XYZ file of C-alpha atoms in Angstrom:
439
model
C 0.000 0.000 0.000
C 1.478 3.259 -1.092
C 1.529 6.383 1.051
C 0.639 9.687 -0.625
C 3.347 12.312 -0.631
C 2.664 15.830 0.539
C 4.535 18.931 -0.326
C 5.600 20.719 2.784
C 4.573 24.325 3.180
C 6.470 26.924 5.039
C 4.402 28.407 7.791
C 4.073 32.149 7.496
C 5.446 32.365 3.951
C 3.386 34.683 1.750
C 1.579 33.323 -1.177
C 1.521 35.398 -4.368
C -1.202 34.859 -6.867
C -0.207 35.702 -10.398
C -2.762 37.768 -12.284
C -4.903 35.798 -14.540
C -4.141 36.087 -18.173
C -6.213 38.739 -19.997
C -7.196 40.775 -16.853
C -6.977 44.616 -16.985
C -5.016 46.458 -14.261
C -7.050 48.764 -11.991
C -7.231 52.485 -12.982
C -5.230 53.440 -9.905
C -2.535 50.998 -10.901
C -2.413 52.362 -14.424
C -2.217 55.940 -13.101
C 0.609 55.050 -10.710
C 2.439 53.221 -13.473
C 2.019 56.227 -15.760
C 3.469 58.606 -13.158
C 6.491 56.366 -12.876
C 7.482 57.388 -16.405
C 8.753 60.765 -17.573
C 6.011 61.180 -20.222
C 3.390 60.512 -17.581
C 4.830 63.142 -15.297
C 5.082 65.591 -18.174
C 1.415 65.006 -18.948
C 0.504 65.674 -15.312
C 2.646 68.822 -15.303
C 0.836 69.963 -18.441
C -2.513 69.531 -16.723
C -1.300 71.493 -13.682
C 0.088 74.339 -15.823
C -3.067 74.630 -17.922
C -5.273 74.427 -14.810
C -3.234 77.185 -13.138
C -3.720 79.468 -16.136
C -7.453 78.764 -16.285
C -7.716 79.273 -12.519
C -6.280 82.755 -12.887
C -8.570 83.454 -15.838
C -11.712 82.440 -13.957
C -10.676 83.903 -10.604
C -9.529 87.219 -12.065
C -12.724 87.500 -14.092
C -14.957 86.732 -11.108
C -13.042 89.060 -8.778
C -13.067 91.986 -11.205
C -16.633 91.475 -12.397
C -17.928 90.897 -8.865
C -16.271 94.025 -7.570
C -17.515 96.048 -10.540
C -21.082 94.926 -9.797
C -20.694 95.802 -6.100
C -19.271 99.227 -6.951
C -22.152 99.910 -9.342
C -24.636 98.833 -6.652
C -22.942 101.190 -4.194
C -23.041 103.955 -6.793
C -26.758 103.422 -7.451
C -27.704 103.075 -3.777
C -25.657 106.130 -2.785
C -27.462 108.168 -5.435
C -30.776 106.765 -4.171
C -29.934 107.794 -0.607
C -28.982 111.306 -1.673
C -32.206 111.536 -3.675
C -34.246 110.437 -0.670
C -32.618 113.029 1.563
C -33.069 115.717 -1.070
C -36.776 114.818 -1.210
C -36.914 115.207 2.551
C -35.153 118.567 2.297
C -37.595 119.804 -0.363
C -40.564 118.940 1.852
C -39.072 120.518 4.963
C -38.097 123.584 2.932
C -41.656 123.906 1.602
C -42.973 123.678 5.160
C -40.497 126.265 6.446
C -41.442 128.665 3.638
C -45.186 128.195 4.200
C -44.821 128.664 7.956
C -42.697 131.787 7.599
C -45.085 133.284 5.036
C -47.960 132.647 7.446
C -46.458 135.228 9.819
C -47.026 138.013 7.301
C -50.789 137.653 7.428
C -53.170 138.165 4.565
C -51.689 137.490 1.124
C -48.176 136.068 1.497
C -45.293 137.556 -0.516
C -45.070 136.360 -4.115
C -41.435 135.295 -3.689
C -42.315 133.118 -0.694
C -45.214 131.542 -2.558
C -42.977 130.740 -5.522
C -40.345 129.146 -3.262
C -43.022 127.009 -1.620
C -44.468 125.840 -4.937
C -41.007 125.106 -6.354
C -40.011 122.993 -3.363
C -43.304 121.111 -3.351
C -43.277 120.460 -7.106
C -39.691 119.183 -6.965
C -40.696 116.846 -4.154
C -43.730 115.616 -6.110
C -41.546 114.886 -9.148
C -38.877 113.113 -7.068
C -41.219 110.585 -5.440
C -42.110 108.508 -8.545
C -38.485 108.622 -9.763
C -37.240 107.266 -6.439
C -39.999 104.645 -6.334
C -38.988 103.414 -9.797
C -35.386 102.817 -8.681
C -36.156 101.506 -5.182
C -34.541 98.116 -4.439
C -35.319 97.440 -0.781
C -38.337 95.475 0.402
C -41.317 97.760 0.825
C -39.500 100.945 -0.201
C -41.684 101.471 -3.252
C -44.787 101.079 -1.047
C -43.382 103.542 1.496
C -42.746 106.086 -1.233
C -46.277 105.609 -2.562
C -47.525 106.390 0.948
C -45.347 109.503 0.960
C -46.932 110.655 -2.298
C -50.428 110.376 -0.789
C -49.363 112.138 2.422
C -47.754 114.990 0.480
C -51.037 115.610 -1.346
C -52.846 115.690 1.986
C -50.214 118.086 3.376
C -50.598 120.411 0.375
C -54.363 120.453 0.843
C -54.058 121.418 4.519
C -51.599 124.202 3.674
C -54.034 125.573 1.089
C -56.793 125.566 3.738
C -54.465 127.394 6.128
C -53.622 129.974 3.442
C -57.259 130.567 2.547
C -58.249 131.186 6.174
C -55.159 133.265 6.916
C -55.856 135.568 3.986
C -59.305 136.240 5.446
C -57.924 136.733 8.946
C -59.588 133.630 10.398
C -57.715 132.186 13.431
C -58.558 128.653 12.271
C -55.824 129.073 9.678
C -53.222 128.425 12.376
C -54.957 125.149 13.248
C -54.793 123.997 9.617
C -51.121 124.915 9.513
C -50.519 122.894 12.680
C -52.284 119.907 11.116
C -50.254 120.218 7.930
C -46.959 120.425 9.801
C -47.952 117.539 12.084
C -48.872 115.400 9.057
C -45.482 116.125 7.543
C -43.517 115.318 10.696
C -45.604 112.392 11.911
C -46.301 110.646 8.597
C -44.008 111.747 5.787
C -40.632 112.417 7.399
C -40.515 109.205 9.507
C -41.330 107.179 6.383
C -38.566 108.878 4.418
C -36.174 108.345 7.318
C -37.016 104.638 7.268
C -36.328 104.464 3.540
C -33.057 106.367 4.037
C -31.921 103.957 6.770
C -32.716 100.960 4.570
C -30.830 102.465 1.638
C -27.874 103.386 3.852
C -27.653 99.785 5.063
C -27.527 98.621 1.444
C -24.701 101.044 0.707
C -22.762 99.611 3.666
C -23.429 96.069 2.411
C -22.273 97.054 -1.082
C -19.035 98.432 0.332
C -18.514 95.181 2.244
C -18.969 93.156 -0.945
C -16.345 95.314 -2.645
C -13.859 94.315 0.065
C -14.741 90.607 -0.115
C -13.643 90.465 -3.750
C -10.062 90.673 -2.514
C -10.287 87.158 -1.080
C -10.337 85.709 -4.600
C -6.867 87.149 -5.143
C -5.506 84.311 -2.987
C -6.438 81.929 -5.800
C -4.600 84.166 -8.263
C -1.485 83.811 -6.114
C -2.010 80.043 -5.967
C -2.146 79.885 -9.775
C 1.129 81.790 -10.098
C 2.836 79.523 -7.545
C 1.601 76.386 -9.328
C 2.913 77.539 -12.701
C 6.259 78.503 -11.172
C 6.505 75.044 -9.581
C 5.871 73.356 -12.941
C 8.613 75.406 -14.587
C 11.063 74.645 -11.819
C 10.345 70.910 -12.031
C 10.662 70.924 -15.837
C 13.982 72.798 -15.730
C 15.416 70.266 -13.291
C 14.024 67.289 -15.170
C 15.115 68.297 -18.658
C 18.134 70.432 -17.707
C 16.774 73.199 -19.900
C 16.195 76.568 -18.322
C 13.848 78.111 -20.886
C 10.624 76.717 -22.266
C 9.139 79.269 -24.646
C 5.535 78.218 -24.096
C 5.773 78.197 -20.310
C 7.692 81.475 -20.363
C 4.896 83.073 -22.412
C 2.305 81.583 -20.063
C 4.207 82.961 -17.068
C 4.276 86.453 -18.571
C 0.540 86.255 -19.355
C -0.281 85.081 -15.832
C 1.961 87.640 -14.205
C 0.468 90.513 -16.188
C -3.087 89.225 -15.720
C -2.512 88.714 -11.998
C -1.014 92.170 -11.556
C -3.827 93.826 -13.516
C -6.525 91.975 -11.557
C -4.816 92.623 -8.218
C -4.234 96.312 -8.917
C -7.845 96.809 -10.034
C -9.437 94.892 -7.161
C -7.202 96.329 -4.425
C -7.509 99.774 -5.991
C -11.293 99.444 -6.217
C -11.445 98.569 -2.532
C -9.301 101.604 -1.745
C -11.595 103.834 -3.787
C -14.679 102.451 -2.036
C -13.178 103.067 1.389
C -11.999 106.573 0.549
C -15.384 107.464 -0.958
C -17.227 106.043 2.053
C -15.186 108.111 4.493
C -14.848 111.140 2.196
C -17.352 112.581 -0.279
C -20.134 110.088 0.513
C -19.904 110.767 4.255
C -19.775 114.515 3.575
C -22.808 114.305 1.297
C -24.915 112.433 3.834
C -23.878 114.652 6.740
C -24.449 117.938 4.870
C -27.815 116.793 3.530
C -28.967 115.759 6.988
C -27.712 119.037 8.449
C -29.623 121.002 5.814
C -32.817 119.132 6.675
C -32.361 119.741 10.409
C -31.550 123.431 9.934
C -34.559 123.911 7.650
C -36.742 122.251 10.251
C -35.287 124.633 12.825
C -36.307 127.538 10.587
C -39.879 126.246 10.730
C -39.664 126.078 14.527
C -38.581 129.722 14.586
C -41.787 130.690 12.771
C -43.993 128.458 14.931
C -42.501 130.001 18.067
C -43.656 133.420 16.877
C -47.023 132.136 15.663
C -47.772 130.827 19.172
C -47.099 134.321 20.651
C -45.621 133.558 24.038
C -46.545 129.874 24.252
C -44.003 128.476 21.841
C -41.241 127.472 24.254
C -41.334 123.859 23.048
C -40.724 125.010 19.475
C -37.687 127.014 20.571
C -36.363 123.922 22.352
C -36.845 121.956 19.157
C -35.017 124.702 17.280
C -32.014 124.483 19.572
C -31.887 120.679 19.407
C -32.020 120.694 15.594
C -29.354 123.383 15.338
C -27.014 121.493 17.669
C -27.338 118.358 15.551
C -26.928 120.317 12.322
C -23.765 121.988 13.602
C -22.318 118.640 14.648
C -23.114 117.105 11.256
C -21.545 120.004 9.357
C -18.407 119.620 11.464
C -18.356 115.944 10.451
C -18.859 116.895 6.808
C -15.996 119.393 7.006
C -13.677 116.681 8.368
C -14.777 114.181 5.702
C -14.512 116.622 2.809
C -11.153 117.977 3.948
C -12.064 121.560 3.119
C -13.373 124.574 4.935
C -17.109 124.440 5.451
C -18.908 127.532 4.181
C -22.307 126.097 5.215
C -21.151 125.825 8.833
C -20.047 129.467 8.933
C -23.247 130.620 7.239
C -25.400 128.556 9.599
C -23.703 130.226 12.559
C -24.495 133.620 11.020
C -28.154 132.642 10.682
C -28.200 131.375 14.270
C -26.890 134.741 15.430
C -29.695 136.473 13.517
C -32.184 134.088 15.127
C -30.831 135.105 18.513
C -31.668 138.731 17.730
C -35.226 137.704 16.808
C -35.602 135.865 20.092
C -34.378 138.889 22.025
C -37.061 141.033 20.406
C -39.801 138.490 21.103
C -38.683 137.844 24.685
C -38.719 141.593 25.379
C -42.388 141.810 24.315
C -41.587 143.348 20.915
C -43.439 140.680 18.955
C -44.246 142.820 15.899
C -40.581 143.732 15.504
C -39.591 140.087 15.939
C -42.037 139.043 13.191
C -40.739 141.790 10.921
C -37.162 140.587 11.502
C -38.141 136.959 10.853
C -39.929 137.753 7.589
C -37.530 140.383 6.249
C -35.627 139.638 3.046
C -32.963 142.342 3.165
C -29.298 141.383 2.847
C -28.690 141.614 6.600
C -31.850 139.705 7.592
C -32.183 136.240 9.114
C -33.985 135.080 5.983
C -31.084 136.154 3.763
C -28.594 134.459 6.095
C -30.561 131.225 5.974
C -30.947 131.414 2.203
C -27.163 131.804 1.860
C -26.637 128.767 4.095
C -29.186 126.716 2.166
C -27.619 127.579 -1.188
C -24.125 126.708 0.061
C -25.315 123.431 1.579
C -27.107 122.434 -1.626
C -23.980 123.254 -3.638
C -21.835 121.140 -1.309
C -24.240 118.197 -1.504
C -24.286 118.376 -5.287
C -20.482 118.590 -5.545
C -19.653 115.829 -3.057
C -22.361 113.463 -4.300
C -21.195 113.925 -7.889
C -17.617 113.250 -6.777
C -18.658 110.064 -4.958
C -20.736 108.749 -7.865
C -18.018 109.528 -10.420
C -15.268 107.839 -8.400
C -17.329 104.714 -7.777
C -18.306 104.537 -11.430
C -14.705 104.942 -12.576
C -13.529 102.207 -10.213
C -16.287 99.895 -11.464
C -15.228 100.445 -15.074
C -11.584 99.735 -14.206
C -12.500 96.522 -12.369
C -14.611 95.293 -15.283
C -11.823 95.953 -17.799
C -9.336 94.173 -15.520
C -11.698 91.178 -15.324
C -11.654 90.745 -19.098
C -7.896 91.298 -19.272
C -7.366 88.542 -16.686
C -9.723 86.204 -18.555
C -8.066 86.735 -21.948
C -4.512 86.481 -20.606
C -5.381 83.423 -18.522
C -6.797 81.575 -21.518
C -3.866 82.676 -23.696
C -1.505 81.450 -20.988
C -3.240 78.076 -20.918
C -2.779 77.690 -24.686
C 0.891 78.731 -24.452
C 1.544 76.372 -21.532
C -0.030 73.424 -23.345
C 2.015 74.167 -26.461
C 5.236 74.479 -24.488
C 4.714 71.225 -22.598
C 3.710 69.447 -25.805
C 7.173 70.162 -27.228
C 8.743 68.219 -24.363
C 6.218 65.392 -24.660
C 7.077 64.921 -28.325
C 10.665 64.139 -27.364
C 9.432 60.911 -25.740
C 7.246 59.714 -28.597
């Protein structure tokens, strides 16, 4: 009887199974095997170089275009805010003119009537224009409410005028109702719209700054392309590759253009926000407060001895207006004519108060309604004209600078895109020359 033989096995020895004939290696294995060869590494380097160029193209385009859009939004919203405040100023100016004319009694002066109608008509024309460009939630509805309230205000003023011309005391009651409607309904609504618009301007400025974060990807693209060139020079012992050199120049120029535009645009936005835009907002608000104070001066006299609360309101508004004009002077970096002129008007107001407090009411009314060169009315008119001129100049400066920066950023975006794509083509061509040497 024969005994079967067994082949001894070594305990712990590994067993290797040969791949079956006809099987395909796994993708990962093929990729690893490809990277083990110089052509495979050259192909990978080509992909990295092209991707770096396209990364700069896309990133530069997005950064420049995104910042341009944010700057244009800031430009539009800043103009909307100025328009809203100018509407408020027109309404307050109309009220101040109507109130001051009421002191004359009978038929008000033609000049005062024309100023009132001009201010009110400008306000009526501004409302639909602002509503058409409103972007915030509910702003268009708020402005529609303002339009209705302004019509109601105008009707009450006409009732006050009609009664005042006939010497009826009820005219003062209509004037009180008109002024109360303006201050309780219209002005708070406009202030709410102004706050909403101001918040959008701040958000727009923040978006302008965020565009700078994309520049980190631009730097990454430049580093990646430099790494590919360094590796290729060491691998092939050739310092210059024409295609990669052209791609490097394209990326460097595109990166510098995009960086300069985006960083410069952020600088413009910040300087505008703290300069002409801040001066515009502060001066416009000061003008509104001072004009409201002018109304309080007239109401104090209309009440004949019982208008202490209106004088207190006058002082509070003047203090705020003075503070705002000081802020505007600091932001604009120039001497503030409106501040000096407002102080001159305040001094004239003090003389009116002295007359009224010394029981010389008729003289006080005459001083308040006078239009001579040395009168309080002339002093206030000079302040108002100077403030309007400052608002127009600083707002135009802010809008122009934001618009110019937006145009520059948009041009830079296209430059980065074109140079990035051109760099990708040049890099692929340059690497292809080296790949051909192994075919």
